[in-house]
């Protein structure tokens, strides 16, 4: 019994973990050169720099349960500084709870279990119960998964097409190889899933492409503490509408979670509007005036996601349910991930694991069976 997971973001790795635990043979195909998707943590000169998510709501159980299964439960850390400020154009003032998302004009999906707080978290909104992360950054969870899954993850192997066979599915992989699978979990962004599923005639598949992925640019800037003029309150600020500038929000990363910067240093993470020019220079210039910074940053790191956080349109949950209903009439194949079941990292873990369980169920494998040792990778037909 071979299952293929397409995409090695947090969702795909979680799905693969679920499948492996049930004793099936699993292959994970990832188009990029690294696993993890938008979860990226860079550790440089004592700084922990996040390229994607930096945490999750402490109340979200799925990612924490997975961390404990992987043996990294003791690496969970609580948010330290709480509360956020708003930049009025003249000064920083305390922000009323939950207003960060509103100020940023972030759409809150109403018809799925999406976690709007996740987005607010990015922009330092204070929420009851606070947030958590990992001691070494969010990359710890995807790194732990990748380490446990090992060579079944095949990077630089994007799936270009799928086709039904008598015993399941055949997947075409970049470079021309083909792979046979009894079950498939697609954990790719919706525009990729829409194309793959529409090509095999799944009704409603094209409408999955209604999900819009917003671009995201962040600039992380490191300073000596003495370059900061005075004390900073809260875990960051958001900019009020109509105040000009390109920095929409800023997280005081080294105050928000422990050990994000060496002693005596500060790490800021700015979220920028798409703009012409070097994002790090733009962010520094603006933060220098808001926070009273003196002198240039010691290091900077920019992450640019051309398609970052997915935003759902009304009726999204119904469209996803409709596609799943049609997929249930075909050989075992399911869809999972941020574009389908909620954007937060914990929602992605849940989505991946549940899709894997549905595929296992259709293959007649008991997902609750005790974990078995990892079998050898599946059969490659060609290439
Ligand atoms: C800047 C940013 C900040 C965020 N902050 C937070 C936060 O603080 N808290 C929070 O909870 N969430 C946050 N999120 C959201 C959360 O990180 C993501 O929703 C989640 O990590 C997405 O995981 P995924 O596996 O579903 O998708 P992805 O990470 O996008 O993974 C999909 C994978 O599929 C691969 N792929 C694509 N096409 C193919 C193909 N044809 N064949 C094979 N592989 C393919 C991609 O290369 C990718 O690796 C943030 C997101 C961004 C972008």
Coordinates of C-alpha atoms and ligand atoms in Angstrom, one line a residue:
X1 CA 0.0 0.0 0.0
X2 CA 1.7 3.2 -1.1
X3 CA 0.4 6.7 -0.4
X4 CA 1.9 9.9 -2.0
X5 CA 1.7 13.2 -0.3
X6 CA 2.1 16.1 -2.7
X7 CA 3.7 19.2 -1.0
X8 CA 6.0 19.2 2.0
X9 CA 4.7 22.2 3.8
X10 CA 3.5 21.8 7.4
X11 CA 0.3 20.3 6.1
X12 CA 2.0 17.7 3.9
X13 CA 4.5 16.7 6.5
X14 CA 1.7 16.3 9.1
X15 CA -0.3 14.1 6.6
X16 CA 2.8 12.0 5.9
X17 CA 3.4 11.6 9.7
X18 CA -0.2 10.3 10.1
X19 CA 0.2 7.9 7.1
X20 CA 3.5 6.6 8.3
X21 CA 2.1 6.0 11.8
X22 CA -0.6 3.8 10.3
X23 CA 2.1 1.7 8.7
X24 CA 1.6 2.6 5.1
X25 CA 4.4 3.2 2.6
X26 CA 4.6 6.9 2.0
X27 CA 6.4 9.2 -0.5
X28 CA 6.3 13.0 -0.1
X29 CA 6.9 14.9 -3.3
X30 CA 8.0 18.6 -3.0
X31 CA 8.6 20.9 -5.9
X32 CA 11.1 23.2 -3.9
X33 CA 14.6 22.3 -2.8
X34 CA 13.6 22.2 0.9
X35 CA 10.7 20.9 3.0
X36 CA 8.7 23.2 5.2
X37 CA 6.8 25.4 2.8
X38 CA 6.2 28.9 4.2
X39 CA 7.5 27.8 7.6
X40 CA 11.1 29.0 7.6
X41 CA 13.4 29.8 10.5
X42 CA 16.9 31.1 10.0
X43 CA 19.4 31.1 12.8
X44 CA 22.2 33.7 12.2
X45 CA 24.8 35.0 14.6
X46 CA 22.6 34.2 17.6
X47 CA 19.4 35.7 16.1
X48 CA 16.3 33.6 15.3
X49 CA 14.7 35.1 12.2
X50 CA 11.2 33.9 11.1
X51 CA 10.4 34.1 7.4
X52 CA 6.8 32.8 7.8
X53 CA 4.8 32.1 10.9
X54 CA 6.3 33.1 14.3
X55 CA 3.8 31.4 16.6
X56 CA 0.2 30.2 17.2
X57 CA -2.6 30.7 19.6
X58 CA -1.8 29.0 22.9
X59 CA -5.3 27.6 22.9
X60 CA -4.8 25.7 19.6
X61 CA -4.2 22.0 20.5
X62 CA -3.3 20.2 17.2
X63 CA 0.2 21.6 16.6
X64 CA 1.1 21.2 20.3
X65 CA -0.1 17.5 20.3
X66 CA 2.0 16.9 17.2
X67 CA 5.0 18.5 18.9
X68 CA 4.6 16.2 21.9
X69 CA 4.3 13.1 19.6
X70 CA 7.6 14.2 17.9
X71 CA 9.3 14.5 21.3
X72 CA 9.7 18.3 21.1
X73 CA 6.9 19.2 23.5
X74 CA 9.5 20.6 25.9
X75 CA 10.5 23.1 23.2
X76 CA 7.2 25.0 23.3
X77 CA 7.6 28.5 24.7
X78 CA 5.1 31.1 25.8
X79 CA 4.8 34.6 24.4
X80 CA 6.5 37.0 26.8
X81 CA 5.6 40.6 26.0
X82 CA 1.9 41.0 25.5
X83 CA -0.3 43.8 24.2
X84 CA 0.2 45.9 21.1
X85 CA 0.4 49.6 20.2
X86 CA -0.9 51.6 17.4
X87 CA 1.2 54.2 15.5
X88 CA -1.1 57.2 15.0
X89 CA 1.4 59.0 12.8
X90 CA 2.6 61.0 15.8
X91 CA 3.0 58.6 18.7
X92 CA 2.5 55.0 19.8
X93 CA -0.7 54.4 21.8
X94 CA -2.1 51.3 23.4
X95 CA -4.3 49.3 21.0
X96 CA -7.7 48.0 22.1
X97 CA -7.7 44.2 22.1
X98 CA -8.4 42.4 18.8
X99 CA -8.2 45.6 16.7
X100 CA -5.0 44.8 14.9
X101 CA -6.6 42.7 12.2
X102 CA -9.3 45.3 11.7
X103 CA -6.7 48.1 11.4
X104 CA -4.8 46.1 8.8
X105 CA -7.9 45.5 6.8
X106 CA -7.6 41.8 7.1
X107 CA -10.6 39.8 6.0
X108 CA -11.9 37.5 8.6
X109 CA -13.4 34.4 6.9
X110 CA -16.7 33.5 8.4
X111 CA -17.6 30.2 6.8
X112 CA -14.6 28.1 7.7
X113 CA -12.7 27.4 10.9
X114 CA -10.0 29.7 9.8
X115 CA -8.1 31.5 12.6
X116 CA -8.2 35.2 12.1
X117 CA -6.2 35.5 15.2
X118 CA -3.3 34.0 13.4
X119 CA -3.1 36.9 11.1
X120 CA -3.5 39.3 14.0
X121 CA -0.7 37.4 15.7
X122 CA 1.6 38.4 12.9
X123 CA 0.8 41.9 13.7
X124 CA 1.2 41.7 17.5
X125 CA -2.5 41.7 18.4
X126 CA -3.1 40.9 22.1
X127 CA -5.4 38.0 22.5
X128 CA -6.5 36.2 25.5
X129 CA -4.3 33.2 26.4
X130 CA -1.5 34.6 24.3
X131 CA 0.6 32.8 21.8
X132 CA 3.2 30.1 21.7
X133 CA 6.1 29.2 19.6
X134 CA 9.2 26.9 19.8
X135 CA 12.4 27.7 21.5
X136 CA 14.3 27.6 18.3
X137 CA 11.6 29.2 16.1
X138 CA 8.7 27.7 14.2
X139 CA 11.1 25.8 12.0
X140 CA 11.5 23.3 14.8
X141 CA 8.2 21.6 14.0
X142 CA 8.9 21.1 10.3
X143 CA 12.5 20.2 10.9
X144 CA 11.4 17.6 13.5
X145 CA 8.9 16.2 11.0
X146 CA 11.4 16.1 8.2
X147 CA 14.0 14.4 10.4
X148 CA 11.5 11.7 11.4
X149 CA 10.2 11.2 7.9
X150 CA 13.7 11.0 6.4
X151 CA 14.3 10.0 2.8
X152 CA 10.7 9.5 1.9
X153 CA 10.7 13.3 1.3
X154 CA 11.8 13.9 -2.2
X155 CA 12.6 17.5 -2.9
X156 CA 12.8 19.2 -6.3
X157 CA 10.1 16.8 -7.5
X158 CA 7.0 18.7 -8.3
X159 CA 3.9 16.9 -9.4
X160 CA 2.8 18.1 -12.9
X161 CA -0.2 15.8 -13.4
X162 CA -2.3 13.0 -11.9
X163 CA -4.4 10.4 -13.6
X164 CA -6.6 7.6 -12.3
X165 CA -5.4 4.0 -12.7
X166 CA -7.1 0.6 -12.0
X167 CA -5.5 0.6 -8.5
X168 CA -5.4 4.2 -7.6
X169 CA -3.4 7.1 -9.1
X170 CA -0.5 7.8 -11.3
X171 CA 1.5 10.9 -10.7
X172 CA 3.7 12.7 -13.2
X173 CA 6.7 14.3 -11.6
X174 CA 9.0 17.0 -13.0
X175 CA 11.8 15.5 -15.0
X176 CA 9.4 12.9 -16.5
X177 CA 9.2 10.2 -13.9
X178 CA 5.9 8.5 -13.0
X179 CA 4.8 7.2 -9.6
X180 CA 2.0 4.9 -8.7
X181 CA 0.0 5.3 -5.5
X182 CA -3.0 3.7 -3.9
X183 CA -3.9 6.9 -2.2
X184 CA -2.9 10.6 -2.6
X185 CA -3.1 13.6 -0.3
X186 CA -2.7 16.9 -2.2
X187 CA -1.4 19.6 0.2
X188 CA -0.4 22.2 -2.4
X189 CA -1.8 25.7 -2.7
X190 CA -5.3 25.9 -4.2
X191 CA -4.3 27.2 -7.6
X192 CA -2.1 24.1 -8.0
X193 CA -4.8 21.7 -6.7
X194 CA -7.4 23.4 -9.0
X195 CA -5.2 22.7 -12.0
X196 CA -4.4 19.1 -11.1
X197 CA -8.0 18.2 -10.3
X198 CA -9.6 20.0 -13.2
X199 CA -7.3 18.1 -15.5
X200 CA -8.9 14.8 -14.3
X201 CA -12.4 16.3 -14.6
X202 CA -13.3 16.8 -10.9
X203 CA -16.4 19.0 -11.0
X204 CA -16.0 22.2 -9.1
X205 CA -12.2 21.9 -9.0
X206 CA -11.6 25.1 -10.9
X207 CA -13.5 27.1 -8.3
X208 CA -10.9 26.2 -5.7
X209 CA -8.8 28.8 -7.5
X210 CA -11.2 31.5 -6.1
X211 CA -8.8 31.7 -3.1
X212 CA -6.6 34.7 -3.3
X213 CA -3.1 34.5 -1.9
X214 CA -2.0 37.9 -0.6
X215 CA 1.7 38.8 -1.1
X216 CA 3.7 39.3 2.0
X217 CA 7.0 41.1 2.6
X218 CA 8.8 41.1 5.9
X219 CA 12.1 42.7 6.9
X220 CA 13.8 41.5 10.0
X221 CA 16.3 44.0 11.3
X222 CA 18.9 43.5 14.1
X223 CA 20.2 46.3 16.3
X224 CA 22.2 46.8 19.5
X225 CA 19.9 47.6 22.3
X226 CA 21.6 50.9 22.8
X227 CA 20.5 51.9 19.3
X228 CA 16.9 51.9 20.6
X229 CA 15.8 55.1 22.2
X230 CA 14.0 54.1 25.4
X231 CA 11.7 51.3 26.3
X232 CA 9.3 49.6 24.0
X233 CA 5.8 48.6 25.3
X234 CA 4.0 45.5 24.2
X235 CA 5.1 43.0 21.5
X236 CA 4.8 45.4 18.6
X237 CA 2.7 48.0 16.8
X238 CA 0.3 48.3 13.9
X239 CA 0.0 51.5 11.8
X240 CA -3.3 53.3 11.8
X241 CA -4.9 53.7 8.5
X242 CA -4.1 56.9 6.5
X243 CA -0.9 57.6 8.3
X244 CA 1.3 57.0 5.3
X245 CA 4.4 54.8 5.1
X246 CA 5.0 51.2 4.0
X247 CA 5.4 49.5 7.4
X248 CA 2.0 48.1 8.2
X249 CA 3.1 46.5 11.5
X250 CA 6.1 45.6 13.4
X251 CA 6.8 42.8 15.9
X252 CA 9.4 43.3 18.6
X253 CA 10.6 39.7 18.0
X254 CA 13.1 39.7 20.9
X255 CA 10.5 40.8 23.4
X256 CA 7.8 38.6 22.1
X257 CA 9.5 35.2 22.4
X258 CA 12.6 34.2 24.4
X259 CA 16.1 34.0 22.9
X260 CA 15.3 35.6 19.5
X261 CA 18.4 37.8 19.9
X262 CA 21.7 37.6 21.9
X263 CA 21.9 39.5 25.2
X264 CA 22.3 43.2 24.5
X265 CA 20.7 43.0 21.0
X266 CA 17.2 43.6 19.6
X267 CA 15.4 42.0 16.6
X268 CA 12.5 43.8 14.9
X269 CA 10.3 42.3 12.2
X270 CA 8.5 44.7 9.9
X271 CA 5.5 43.8 7.7
X272 CA 5.5 45.9 4.6
X273 CA 3.2 47.0 1.9
X274 CA 4.4 46.0 -1.5
X275 CA 6.6 49.0 -2.5
X276 CA 9.5 49.9 -4.8
X277 CA 12.9 49.9 -3.2
X278 CA 14.9 47.7 -0.8
X279 CA 12.4 46.5 1.9
X280 CA 15.1 46.4 4.6
X281 CA 16.1 50.1 3.9
X282 CA 12.5 51.2 3.7
X283 CA 11.7 49.4 7.0
X284 CA 14.7 50.8 8.7
X285 CA 14.0 54.4 7.7
X286 CA 10.4 54.2 8.9
X287 CA 11.2 52.3 12.1
X288 CA 14.0 54.7 12.9
X289 CA 11.5 57.6 13.0
X290 CA 8.7 55.6 14.9
X291 CA 11.0 54.0 17.4
X292 CA 13.8 56.5 17.6
X293 CA 16.5 54.2 16.3
X294 CA 20.0 55.5 15.9
X295 CA 22.4 54.0 13.4
X296 CA 21.9 51.3 10.8
X297 CA 20.8 47.7 11.4
X298 CA 23.6 45.2 12.1
X299 CA 21.9 42.7 9.9
X300 CA 18.8 42.4 7.9
X301 CA 16.8 39.7 6.2
X302 CA 13.9 40.1 3.9
X303 CA 11.4 37.4 3.0
X304 CA 9.1 38.0 0.1
X305 CA 6.2 35.6 -0.4
X306 CA 4.6 36.4 -3.8
X307 CA 1.6 34.4 -2.6
X308 CA 1.5 34.4 1.2
X309 CA -1.6 34.1 3.3
X310 CA -4.7 32.7 1.5
X311 CA -7.9 34.7 1.8
X312 CA -11.2 32.9 1.2
X313 CA -14.2 34.3 -0.6
X314 CA -17.8 33.7 0.7
X315 CA -19.0 30.2 0.0
X316 CA -15.4 28.8 0.4
X317 CA -16.3 26.0 2.8
X318 CA -19.1 24.8 0.5
X319 CA -16.9 24.8 -2.5
X320 CA -14.3 22.7 -0.6
X321 CA -17.0 20.3 0.7
X322 CA -18.4 19.9 -2.8
X323 CA -15.0 19.0 -4.2
X324 CA -14.4 16.5 -1.4
X325 CA -17.7 15.0 -2.1
X326 CA -16.8 14.5 -5.7
X327 CA -13.4 13.1 -4.8
X328 CA -15.1 10.5 -2.6
X329 CA -16.4 8.9 -5.8
X330 CA -12.9 8.4 -7.2
X331 CA -9.9 6.4 -5.9
X332 CA -8.7 7.6 -2.5
X333 CA -7.5 11.2 -2.9
X334 CA -8.0 14.1 -0.6
X335 CA -7.1 17.8 -0.3
X336 CA -5.7 19.6 2.7
X337 CA -3.8 22.7 3.7
X338 CA -4.0 26.4 4.3
X339 CA -5.9 27.1 1.1
X340 CA -8.7 24.8 2.1
X341 CA -9.3 24.4 5.9
X342 CA -7.9 27.4 7.7
X343 CA -4.7 29.4 7.4
X344 CA -3.2 28.9 10.9
X345 CA -0.4 26.5 11.5
X346 CA -2.4 24.4 13.9
X347 CA -5.3 24.3 11.5
X348 CA -2.9 23.0 8.8
X349 CA -1.7 20.2 11.1
X350 CA -5.3 19.2 11.7
X351 CA -6.2 19.5 8.0
X352 CA -3.3 17.3 6.9
X353 CA -3.8 14.6 9.5
X354 CA -7.6 14.5 8.9
X355 CA -7.1 14.2 5.1
X356 CA -4.6 11.4 5.7
X357 CA -7.1 9.6 8.0
X358 CA -9.8 9.8 5.3
X359 CA -7.5 8.4 2.7
X360 CA -6.5 5.6 5.2
X361 CA -10.2 4.9 5.9
X362 CA -10.9 4.6 2.2
X363 CA -7.9 2.2 1.8
X364 CA -9.3 0.1 4.7
X365 CA -6.4 0.9 7.0
X366 CA -7.2 1.7 10.6
X367 CA -5.7 5.1 11.3
X368 CA -5.8 4.3 15.0
X369 CA -3.6 1.2 14.7
X370 CA -0.4 1.3 16.7
X371 CA 2.5 2.9 14.8
X372 CA 4.7 0.5 12.8
X373 CA 8.3 1.0 11.7
X374 CA 8.8 3.0 8.6
X375 CA 8.6 0.9 5.4
X376 CA 10.9 1.3 2.4
X377 CA 9.9 4.0 -0.2
X378 CA 7.5 3.1 -2.9
X379 CA 7.9 1.8 -6.4
X380 CA 9.1 4.2 -9.1
X381 CA 7.9 3.3 -12.6
X382 CA 10.2 5.3 -14.7
X383 CA 13.0 7.9 -14.5
Ligands
LIG1 C1 4.4 35.5 6.1 C2 3.5 34.6 6.7 C3 3.3 34.6 8.1 C4 2.4 33.7 8.8 N1 2.3 33.8 10.1 C5 1.5 32.9 10.8 C6 1.5 32.8 12.2 O1 2.2 33.6 12.9 N2 0.8 31.9 12.8 C7 0.1 30.9 12.1 O2 -0.6 30.1 12.7 N3 0.1 30.9 10.7 C8 0.8 31.9 10.0 N4 0.9 31.9 8.7 C9 0.2 30.8 7.9 C10 0.8 29.5 8.0 O3 2.2 29.6 8.1 C11 0.5 28.8 6.7 O4 -0.8 28.8 6.4 C12 0.9 27.3 6.7 O5 2.3 27.1 7.1 C13 0.7 26.7 5.3 O6 1.1 25.4 5.3 P1 0.8 24.4 4.0 O7 1.6 23.2 4.1 O8 -0.7 24.3 3.9 O9 1.2 25.3 2.7 P2 2.7 25.6 2.2 O10 3.6 26.0 3.3 O11 2.5 26.7 1.2 O12 3.2 24.3 1.6 C14 2.8 23.8 0.3 C15 3.9 23.1 -0.3 O13 3.5 22.6 -1.6 C16 4.6 22.7 -2.5 N5 4.2 22.6 -3.8 C17 3.5 23.5 -4.6 N6 3.2 23.0 -5.8 C18 3.7 21.7 -5.8 C19 3.7 20.7 -6.8 N7 3.1 20.8 -8.0 N8 4.3 19.5 -6.5 C20 4.8 19.3 -5.3 N9 4.9 20.3 -4.3 C21 4.3 21.5 -4.6 C22 5.2 24.1 -2.1 O14 6.5 24.2 -2.6 C23 5.1 24.0 -0.6 O15 6.3 23.5 0.0 C24 1.8 32.7 8.0 C25 2.0 32.6 6.6 C26 2.8 33.5 6.0 C27 3.1 33.4 4.5

